PDB file of C-alpha atoms in Angstrom:
ATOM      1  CA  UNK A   1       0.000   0.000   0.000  1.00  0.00           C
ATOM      2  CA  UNK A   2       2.753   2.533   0.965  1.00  0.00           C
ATOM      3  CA  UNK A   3       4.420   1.658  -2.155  1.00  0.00           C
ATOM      4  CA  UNK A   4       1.301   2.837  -4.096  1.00  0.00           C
ATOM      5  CA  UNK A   5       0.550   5.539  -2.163  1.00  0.00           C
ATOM      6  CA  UNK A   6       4.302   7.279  -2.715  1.00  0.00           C
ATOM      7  CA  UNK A   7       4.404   6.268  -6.298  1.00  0.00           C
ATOM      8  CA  UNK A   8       1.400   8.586  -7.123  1.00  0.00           C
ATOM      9  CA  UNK A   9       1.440  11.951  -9.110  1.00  0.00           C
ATOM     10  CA  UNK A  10      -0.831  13.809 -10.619  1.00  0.00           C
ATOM     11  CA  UNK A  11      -0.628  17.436 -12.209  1.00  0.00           C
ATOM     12  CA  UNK A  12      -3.689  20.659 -11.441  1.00  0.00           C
ATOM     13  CA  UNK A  13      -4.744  21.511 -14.885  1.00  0.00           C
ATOM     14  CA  UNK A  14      -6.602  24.469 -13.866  1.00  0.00           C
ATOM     15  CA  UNK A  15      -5.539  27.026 -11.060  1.00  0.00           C
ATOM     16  CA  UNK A  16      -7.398  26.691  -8.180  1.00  0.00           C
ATOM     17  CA  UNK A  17      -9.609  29.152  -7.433  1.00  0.00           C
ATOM     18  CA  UNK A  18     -12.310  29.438  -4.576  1.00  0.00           C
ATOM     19  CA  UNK A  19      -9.959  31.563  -1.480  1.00  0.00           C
ATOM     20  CA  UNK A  20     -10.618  35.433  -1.536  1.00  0.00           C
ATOM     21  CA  UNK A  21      -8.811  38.073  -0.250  1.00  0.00           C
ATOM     22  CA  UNK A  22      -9.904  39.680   3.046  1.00  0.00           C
ATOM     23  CA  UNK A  23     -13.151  41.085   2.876  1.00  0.00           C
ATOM     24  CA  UNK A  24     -12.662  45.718   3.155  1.00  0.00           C
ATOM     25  CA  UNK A  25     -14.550  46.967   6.240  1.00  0.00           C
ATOM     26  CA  UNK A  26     -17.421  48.093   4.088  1.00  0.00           C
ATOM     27  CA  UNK A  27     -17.927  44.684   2.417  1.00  0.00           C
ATOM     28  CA  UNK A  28     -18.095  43.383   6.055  1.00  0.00           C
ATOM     29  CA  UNK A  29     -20.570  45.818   7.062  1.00  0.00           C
ATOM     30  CA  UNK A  30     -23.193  44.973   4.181  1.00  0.00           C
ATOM     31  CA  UNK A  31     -22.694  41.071   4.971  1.00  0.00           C
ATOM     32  CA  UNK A  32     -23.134  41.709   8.846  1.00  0.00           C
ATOM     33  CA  UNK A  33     -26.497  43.867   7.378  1.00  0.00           C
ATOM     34  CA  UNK A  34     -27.635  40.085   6.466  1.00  0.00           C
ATOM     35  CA  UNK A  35     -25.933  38.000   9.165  1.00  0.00           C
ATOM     36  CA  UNK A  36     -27.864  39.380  11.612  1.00  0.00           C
ATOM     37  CA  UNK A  37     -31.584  38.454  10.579  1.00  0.00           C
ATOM     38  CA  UNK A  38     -30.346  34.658   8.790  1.00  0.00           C
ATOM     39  CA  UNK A  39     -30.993  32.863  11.912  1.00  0.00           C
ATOM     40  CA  UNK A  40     -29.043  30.185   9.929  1.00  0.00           C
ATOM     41  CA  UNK A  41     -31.740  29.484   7.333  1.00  0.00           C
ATOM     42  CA  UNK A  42     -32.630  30.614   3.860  1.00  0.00           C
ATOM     43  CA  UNK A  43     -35.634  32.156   3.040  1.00  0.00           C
ATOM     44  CA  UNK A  44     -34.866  35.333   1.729  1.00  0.00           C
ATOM     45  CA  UNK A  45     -32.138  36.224  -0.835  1.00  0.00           C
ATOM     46  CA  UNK A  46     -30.150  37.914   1.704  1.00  0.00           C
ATOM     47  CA  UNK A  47     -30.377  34.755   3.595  1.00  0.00           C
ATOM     48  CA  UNK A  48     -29.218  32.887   0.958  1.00  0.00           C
ATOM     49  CA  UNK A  49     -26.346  35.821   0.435  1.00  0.00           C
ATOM     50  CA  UNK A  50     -25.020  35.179   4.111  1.00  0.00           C
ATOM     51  CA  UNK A  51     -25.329  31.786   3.582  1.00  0.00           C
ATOM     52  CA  UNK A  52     -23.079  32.163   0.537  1.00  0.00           C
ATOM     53  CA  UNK A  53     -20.697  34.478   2.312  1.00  0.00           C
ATOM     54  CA  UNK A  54     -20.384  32.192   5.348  1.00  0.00           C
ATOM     55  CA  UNK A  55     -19.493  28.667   4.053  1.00  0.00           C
ATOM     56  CA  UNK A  56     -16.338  27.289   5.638  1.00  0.00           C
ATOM     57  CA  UNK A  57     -13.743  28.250   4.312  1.00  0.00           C
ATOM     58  CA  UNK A  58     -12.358  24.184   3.793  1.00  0.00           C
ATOM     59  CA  UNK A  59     -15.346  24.022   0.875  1.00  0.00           C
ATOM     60  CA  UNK A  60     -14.059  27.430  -0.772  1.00  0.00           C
ATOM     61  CA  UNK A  61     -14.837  30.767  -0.852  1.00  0.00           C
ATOM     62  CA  UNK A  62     -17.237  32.651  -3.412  1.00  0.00           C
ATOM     63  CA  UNK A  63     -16.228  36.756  -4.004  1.00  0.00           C
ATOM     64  CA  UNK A  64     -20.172  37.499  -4.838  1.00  0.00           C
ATOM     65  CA  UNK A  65     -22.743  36.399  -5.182  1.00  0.00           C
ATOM     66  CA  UNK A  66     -26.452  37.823  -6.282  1.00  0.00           C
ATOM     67  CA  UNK A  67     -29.854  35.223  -6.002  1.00  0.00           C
ATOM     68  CA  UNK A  68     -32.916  35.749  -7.805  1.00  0.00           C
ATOM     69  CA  UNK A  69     -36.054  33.672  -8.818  1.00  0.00           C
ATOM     70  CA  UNK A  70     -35.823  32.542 -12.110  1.00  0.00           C
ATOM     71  CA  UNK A  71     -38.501  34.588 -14.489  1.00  0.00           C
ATOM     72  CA  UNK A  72     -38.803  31.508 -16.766  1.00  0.00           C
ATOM     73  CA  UNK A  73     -39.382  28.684 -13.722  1.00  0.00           C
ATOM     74  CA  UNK A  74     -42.906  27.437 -12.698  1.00  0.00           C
ATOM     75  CA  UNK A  75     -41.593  26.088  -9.506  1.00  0.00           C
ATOM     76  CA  UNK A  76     -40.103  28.081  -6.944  1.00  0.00           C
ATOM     77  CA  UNK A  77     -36.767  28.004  -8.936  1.00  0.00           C
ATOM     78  CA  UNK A  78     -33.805  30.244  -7.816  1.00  0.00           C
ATOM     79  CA  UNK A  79     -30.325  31.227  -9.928  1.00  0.00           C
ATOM     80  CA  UNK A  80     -27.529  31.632  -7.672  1.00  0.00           C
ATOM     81  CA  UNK A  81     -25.158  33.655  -9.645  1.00  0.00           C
ATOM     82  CA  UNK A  82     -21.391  33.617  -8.280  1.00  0.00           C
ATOM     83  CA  UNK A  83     -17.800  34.879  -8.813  1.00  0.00           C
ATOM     84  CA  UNK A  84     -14.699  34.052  -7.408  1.00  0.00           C
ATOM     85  CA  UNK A  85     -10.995  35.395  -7.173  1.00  0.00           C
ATOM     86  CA  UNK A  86      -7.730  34.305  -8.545  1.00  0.00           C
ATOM     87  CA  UNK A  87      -4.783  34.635  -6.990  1.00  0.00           C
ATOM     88  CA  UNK A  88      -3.619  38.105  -8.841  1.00  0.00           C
ATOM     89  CA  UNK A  89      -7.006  39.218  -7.270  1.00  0.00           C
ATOM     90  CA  UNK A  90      -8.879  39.465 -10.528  1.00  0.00           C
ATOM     91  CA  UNK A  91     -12.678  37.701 -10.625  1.00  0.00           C
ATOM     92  CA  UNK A  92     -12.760  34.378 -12.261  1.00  0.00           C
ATOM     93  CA  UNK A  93     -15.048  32.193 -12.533  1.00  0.00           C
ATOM     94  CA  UNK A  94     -15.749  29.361  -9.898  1.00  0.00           C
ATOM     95  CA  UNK A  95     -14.691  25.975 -10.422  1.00  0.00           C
ATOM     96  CA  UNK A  96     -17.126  23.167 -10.780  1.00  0.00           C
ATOM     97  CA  UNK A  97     -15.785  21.730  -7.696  1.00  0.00           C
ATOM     98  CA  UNK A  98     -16.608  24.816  -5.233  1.00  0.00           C
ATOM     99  CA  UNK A  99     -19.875  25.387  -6.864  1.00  0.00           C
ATOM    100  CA  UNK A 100     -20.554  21.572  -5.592  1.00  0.00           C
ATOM    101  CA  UNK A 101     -19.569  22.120  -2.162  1.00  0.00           C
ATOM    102  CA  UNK A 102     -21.801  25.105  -2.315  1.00  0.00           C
ATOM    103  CA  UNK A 103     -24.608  23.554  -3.648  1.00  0.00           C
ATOM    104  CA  UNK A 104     -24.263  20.808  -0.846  1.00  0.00           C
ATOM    105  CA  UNK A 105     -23.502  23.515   2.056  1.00  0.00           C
ATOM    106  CA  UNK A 106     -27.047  25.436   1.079  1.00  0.00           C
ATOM    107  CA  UNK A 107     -28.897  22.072   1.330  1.00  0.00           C
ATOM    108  CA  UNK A 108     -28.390  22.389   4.624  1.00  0.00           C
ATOM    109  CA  UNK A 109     -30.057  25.275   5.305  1.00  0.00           C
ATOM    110  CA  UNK A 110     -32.333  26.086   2.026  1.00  0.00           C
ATOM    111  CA  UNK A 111     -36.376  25.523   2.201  1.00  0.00           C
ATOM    112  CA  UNK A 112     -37.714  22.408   1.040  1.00  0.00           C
ATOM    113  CA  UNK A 113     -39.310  23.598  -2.242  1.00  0.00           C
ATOM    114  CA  UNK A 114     -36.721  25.649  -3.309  1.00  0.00           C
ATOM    115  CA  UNK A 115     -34.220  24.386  -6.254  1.00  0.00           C
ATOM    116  CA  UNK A 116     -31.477  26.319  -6.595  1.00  0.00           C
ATOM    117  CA  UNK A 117     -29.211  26.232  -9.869  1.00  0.00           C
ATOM    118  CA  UNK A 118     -25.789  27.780  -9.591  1.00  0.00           C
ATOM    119  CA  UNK A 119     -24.177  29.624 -12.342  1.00  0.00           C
ATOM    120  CA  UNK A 120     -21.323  31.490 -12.985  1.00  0.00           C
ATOM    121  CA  UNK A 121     -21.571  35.689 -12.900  1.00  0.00           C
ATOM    122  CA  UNK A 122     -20.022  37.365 -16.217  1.00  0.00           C
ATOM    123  CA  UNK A 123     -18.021  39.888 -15.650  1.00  0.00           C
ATOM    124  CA  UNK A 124     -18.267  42.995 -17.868  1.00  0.00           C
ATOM    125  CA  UNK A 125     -15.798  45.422 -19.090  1.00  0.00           C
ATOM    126  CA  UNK A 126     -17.599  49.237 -19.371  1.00  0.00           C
ATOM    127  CA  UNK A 127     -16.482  51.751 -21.302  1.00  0.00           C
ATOM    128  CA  UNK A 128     -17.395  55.701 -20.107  1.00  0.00           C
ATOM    129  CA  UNK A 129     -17.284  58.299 -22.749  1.00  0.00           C
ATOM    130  CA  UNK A 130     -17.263  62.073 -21.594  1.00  0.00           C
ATOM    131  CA  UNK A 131     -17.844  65.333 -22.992  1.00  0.00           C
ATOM    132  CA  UNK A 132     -17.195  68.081 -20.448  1.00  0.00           C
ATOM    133  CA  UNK A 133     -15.674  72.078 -20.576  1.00  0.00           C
ATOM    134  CA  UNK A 134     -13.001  72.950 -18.670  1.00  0.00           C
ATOM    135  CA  UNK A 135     -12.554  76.482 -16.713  1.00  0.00           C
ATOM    136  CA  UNK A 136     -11.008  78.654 -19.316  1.00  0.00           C
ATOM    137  CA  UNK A 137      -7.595  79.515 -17.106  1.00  0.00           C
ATOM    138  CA  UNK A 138      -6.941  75.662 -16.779  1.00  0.00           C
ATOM    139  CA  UNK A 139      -5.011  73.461 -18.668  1.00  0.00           C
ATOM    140  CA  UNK A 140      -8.338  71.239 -20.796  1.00  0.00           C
ATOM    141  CA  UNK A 141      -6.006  68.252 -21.091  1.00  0.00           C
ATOM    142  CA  UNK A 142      -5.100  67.882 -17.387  1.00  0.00           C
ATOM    143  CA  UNK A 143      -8.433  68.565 -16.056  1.00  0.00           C
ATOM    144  CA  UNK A 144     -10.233  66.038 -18.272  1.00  0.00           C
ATOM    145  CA  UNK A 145      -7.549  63.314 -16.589  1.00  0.00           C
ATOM    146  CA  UNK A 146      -8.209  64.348 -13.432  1.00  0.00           C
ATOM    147  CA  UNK A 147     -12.067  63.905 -14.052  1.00  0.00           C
ATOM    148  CA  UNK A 148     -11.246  60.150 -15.573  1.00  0.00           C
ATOM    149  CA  UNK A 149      -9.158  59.350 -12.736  1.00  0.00           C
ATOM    150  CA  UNK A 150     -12.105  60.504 -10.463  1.00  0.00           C
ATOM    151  CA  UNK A 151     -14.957  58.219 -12.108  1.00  0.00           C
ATOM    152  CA  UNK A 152     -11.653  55.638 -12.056  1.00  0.00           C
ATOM    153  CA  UNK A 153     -11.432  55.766  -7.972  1.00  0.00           C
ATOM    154  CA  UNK A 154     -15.230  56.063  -7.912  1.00  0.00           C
ATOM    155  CA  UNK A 155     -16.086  52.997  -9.926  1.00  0.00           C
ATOM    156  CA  UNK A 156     -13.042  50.667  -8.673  1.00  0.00           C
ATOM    157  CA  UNK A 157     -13.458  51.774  -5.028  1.00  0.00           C
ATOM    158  CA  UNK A 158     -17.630  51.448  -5.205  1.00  0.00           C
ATOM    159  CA  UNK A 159     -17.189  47.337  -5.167  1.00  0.00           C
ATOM    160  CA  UNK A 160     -20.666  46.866  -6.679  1.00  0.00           C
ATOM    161  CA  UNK A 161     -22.397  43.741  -6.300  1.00  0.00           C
ATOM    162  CA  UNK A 162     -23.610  41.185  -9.018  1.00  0.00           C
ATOM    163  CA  UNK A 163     -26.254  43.174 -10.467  1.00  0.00           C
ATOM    164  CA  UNK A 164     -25.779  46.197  -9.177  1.00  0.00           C
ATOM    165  CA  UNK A 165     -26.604  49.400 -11.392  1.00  0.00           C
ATOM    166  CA  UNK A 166     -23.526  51.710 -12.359  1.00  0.00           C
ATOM    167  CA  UNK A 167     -25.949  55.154 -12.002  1.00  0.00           C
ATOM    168  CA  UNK A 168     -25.109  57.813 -14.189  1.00  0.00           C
ATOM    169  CA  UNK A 169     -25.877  60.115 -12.011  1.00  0.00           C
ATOM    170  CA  UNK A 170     -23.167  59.018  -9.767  1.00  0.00           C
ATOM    171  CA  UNK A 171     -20.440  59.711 -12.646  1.00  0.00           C
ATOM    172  CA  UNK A 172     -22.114  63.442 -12.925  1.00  0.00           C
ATOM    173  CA  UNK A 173     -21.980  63.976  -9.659  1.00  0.00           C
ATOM    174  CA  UNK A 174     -18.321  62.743  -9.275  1.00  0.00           C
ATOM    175  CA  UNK A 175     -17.297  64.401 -12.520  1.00  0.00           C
ATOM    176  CA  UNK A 176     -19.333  68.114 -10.722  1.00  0.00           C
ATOM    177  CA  UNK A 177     -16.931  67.884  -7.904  1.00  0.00           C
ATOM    178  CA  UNK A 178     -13.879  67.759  -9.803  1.00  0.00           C
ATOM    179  CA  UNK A 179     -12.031  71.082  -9.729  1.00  0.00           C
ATOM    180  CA  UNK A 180     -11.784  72.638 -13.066  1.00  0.00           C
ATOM    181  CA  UNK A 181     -14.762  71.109 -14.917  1.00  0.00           C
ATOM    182  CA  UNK A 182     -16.884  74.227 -15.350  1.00  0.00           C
ATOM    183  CA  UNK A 183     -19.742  71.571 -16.762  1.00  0.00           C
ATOM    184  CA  UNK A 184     -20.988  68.140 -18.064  1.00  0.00           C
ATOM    185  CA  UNK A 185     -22.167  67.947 -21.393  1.00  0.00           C
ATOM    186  CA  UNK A 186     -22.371  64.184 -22.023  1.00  0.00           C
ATOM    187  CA  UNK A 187     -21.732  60.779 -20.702  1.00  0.00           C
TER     188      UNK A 187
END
């Protein structure tokens, strides 16, 4: 047996992915938000978020995660969407592996009629075009990159959630506060 066991290899095709980098103090605050009312069932999707956010970390870890019922079930049929981190930090998607040790953690703790499917999150790549006047002493050039380096911190530092809306609104507002843009023609 021992001569078996030490003459075995085997090679990781894929990089593993499934640990996450610690969670920022706001991230921790909106999954305390749901921790709190769980009572360590799901019925709700925020339920089902904590859930998601609080499996042992020996079965993986998931970045985010959004739940909804699916529009196109007649059943009480829910789509787990989820996202997970490689080890440069970037999303990726989750391995077939941790979405089975997820799928076996919820059963635990999910309601009888519910059937959840899990599927992977796409991640999408946004492109913001602006059109904005500059105060007429300042340098255009330098104040339009210091109005795309704003809606850059304000975007990257925002850490939406899976189906979260990108408001436009926001980007005016961030772009208004920006000294030397006199105004905000288009986004």
């Amino acid at each position: 047996v021992n001569s078996v066991i030490n003459s075995l290899e085997f090679e990781n095709e894929k990089p593993i992915v499934g640990s996450v980098s610690t969670p920022t103090t706001e991230e921790i605050k909106y999954r305390a938000y749901g921790a709190f009312s769980s009572q360590n069932r799901a019925v709700t999707s925020e339920d089902y978020k904590t859930l998601v956010y609080s499996m042992p970390p020996k079965f993986g870890a998931i970045k985010r995660c959004n739940i909804i019922q699916d529009p196109d079930s007649f059943k009480r049929n829910l789509n787990l969407y989820v996202i997970s981190e490689d080890e440069n930090g970037n999303f990726s998607e989750s391995t077939n592996t941790l979405k089975t040790n997820l799928k076996n953690y919820l059963s635990n703790y999910k309601m009888i009629n519910d059937t959840i499917d899990i599927l992977d999150a796409k991640v999408v790549n946004i492109q913001i075009n602006i059109d904005i006047i500059a105060e007429e002493e300042r340098n255009k050039f330098e104040v339009l990159k210091e109005g795309v380096d704003a809606i850059k911190f304000e975007i990257l530092s925002s850490k939406y959630n899976i189906g979260e809306p990108i408001r436009v609104s926001d980007i005016f507002r961030t772009l208004k506060d920006v000294d030397g843009i006199l105004d905000v023609i288009s986004i």
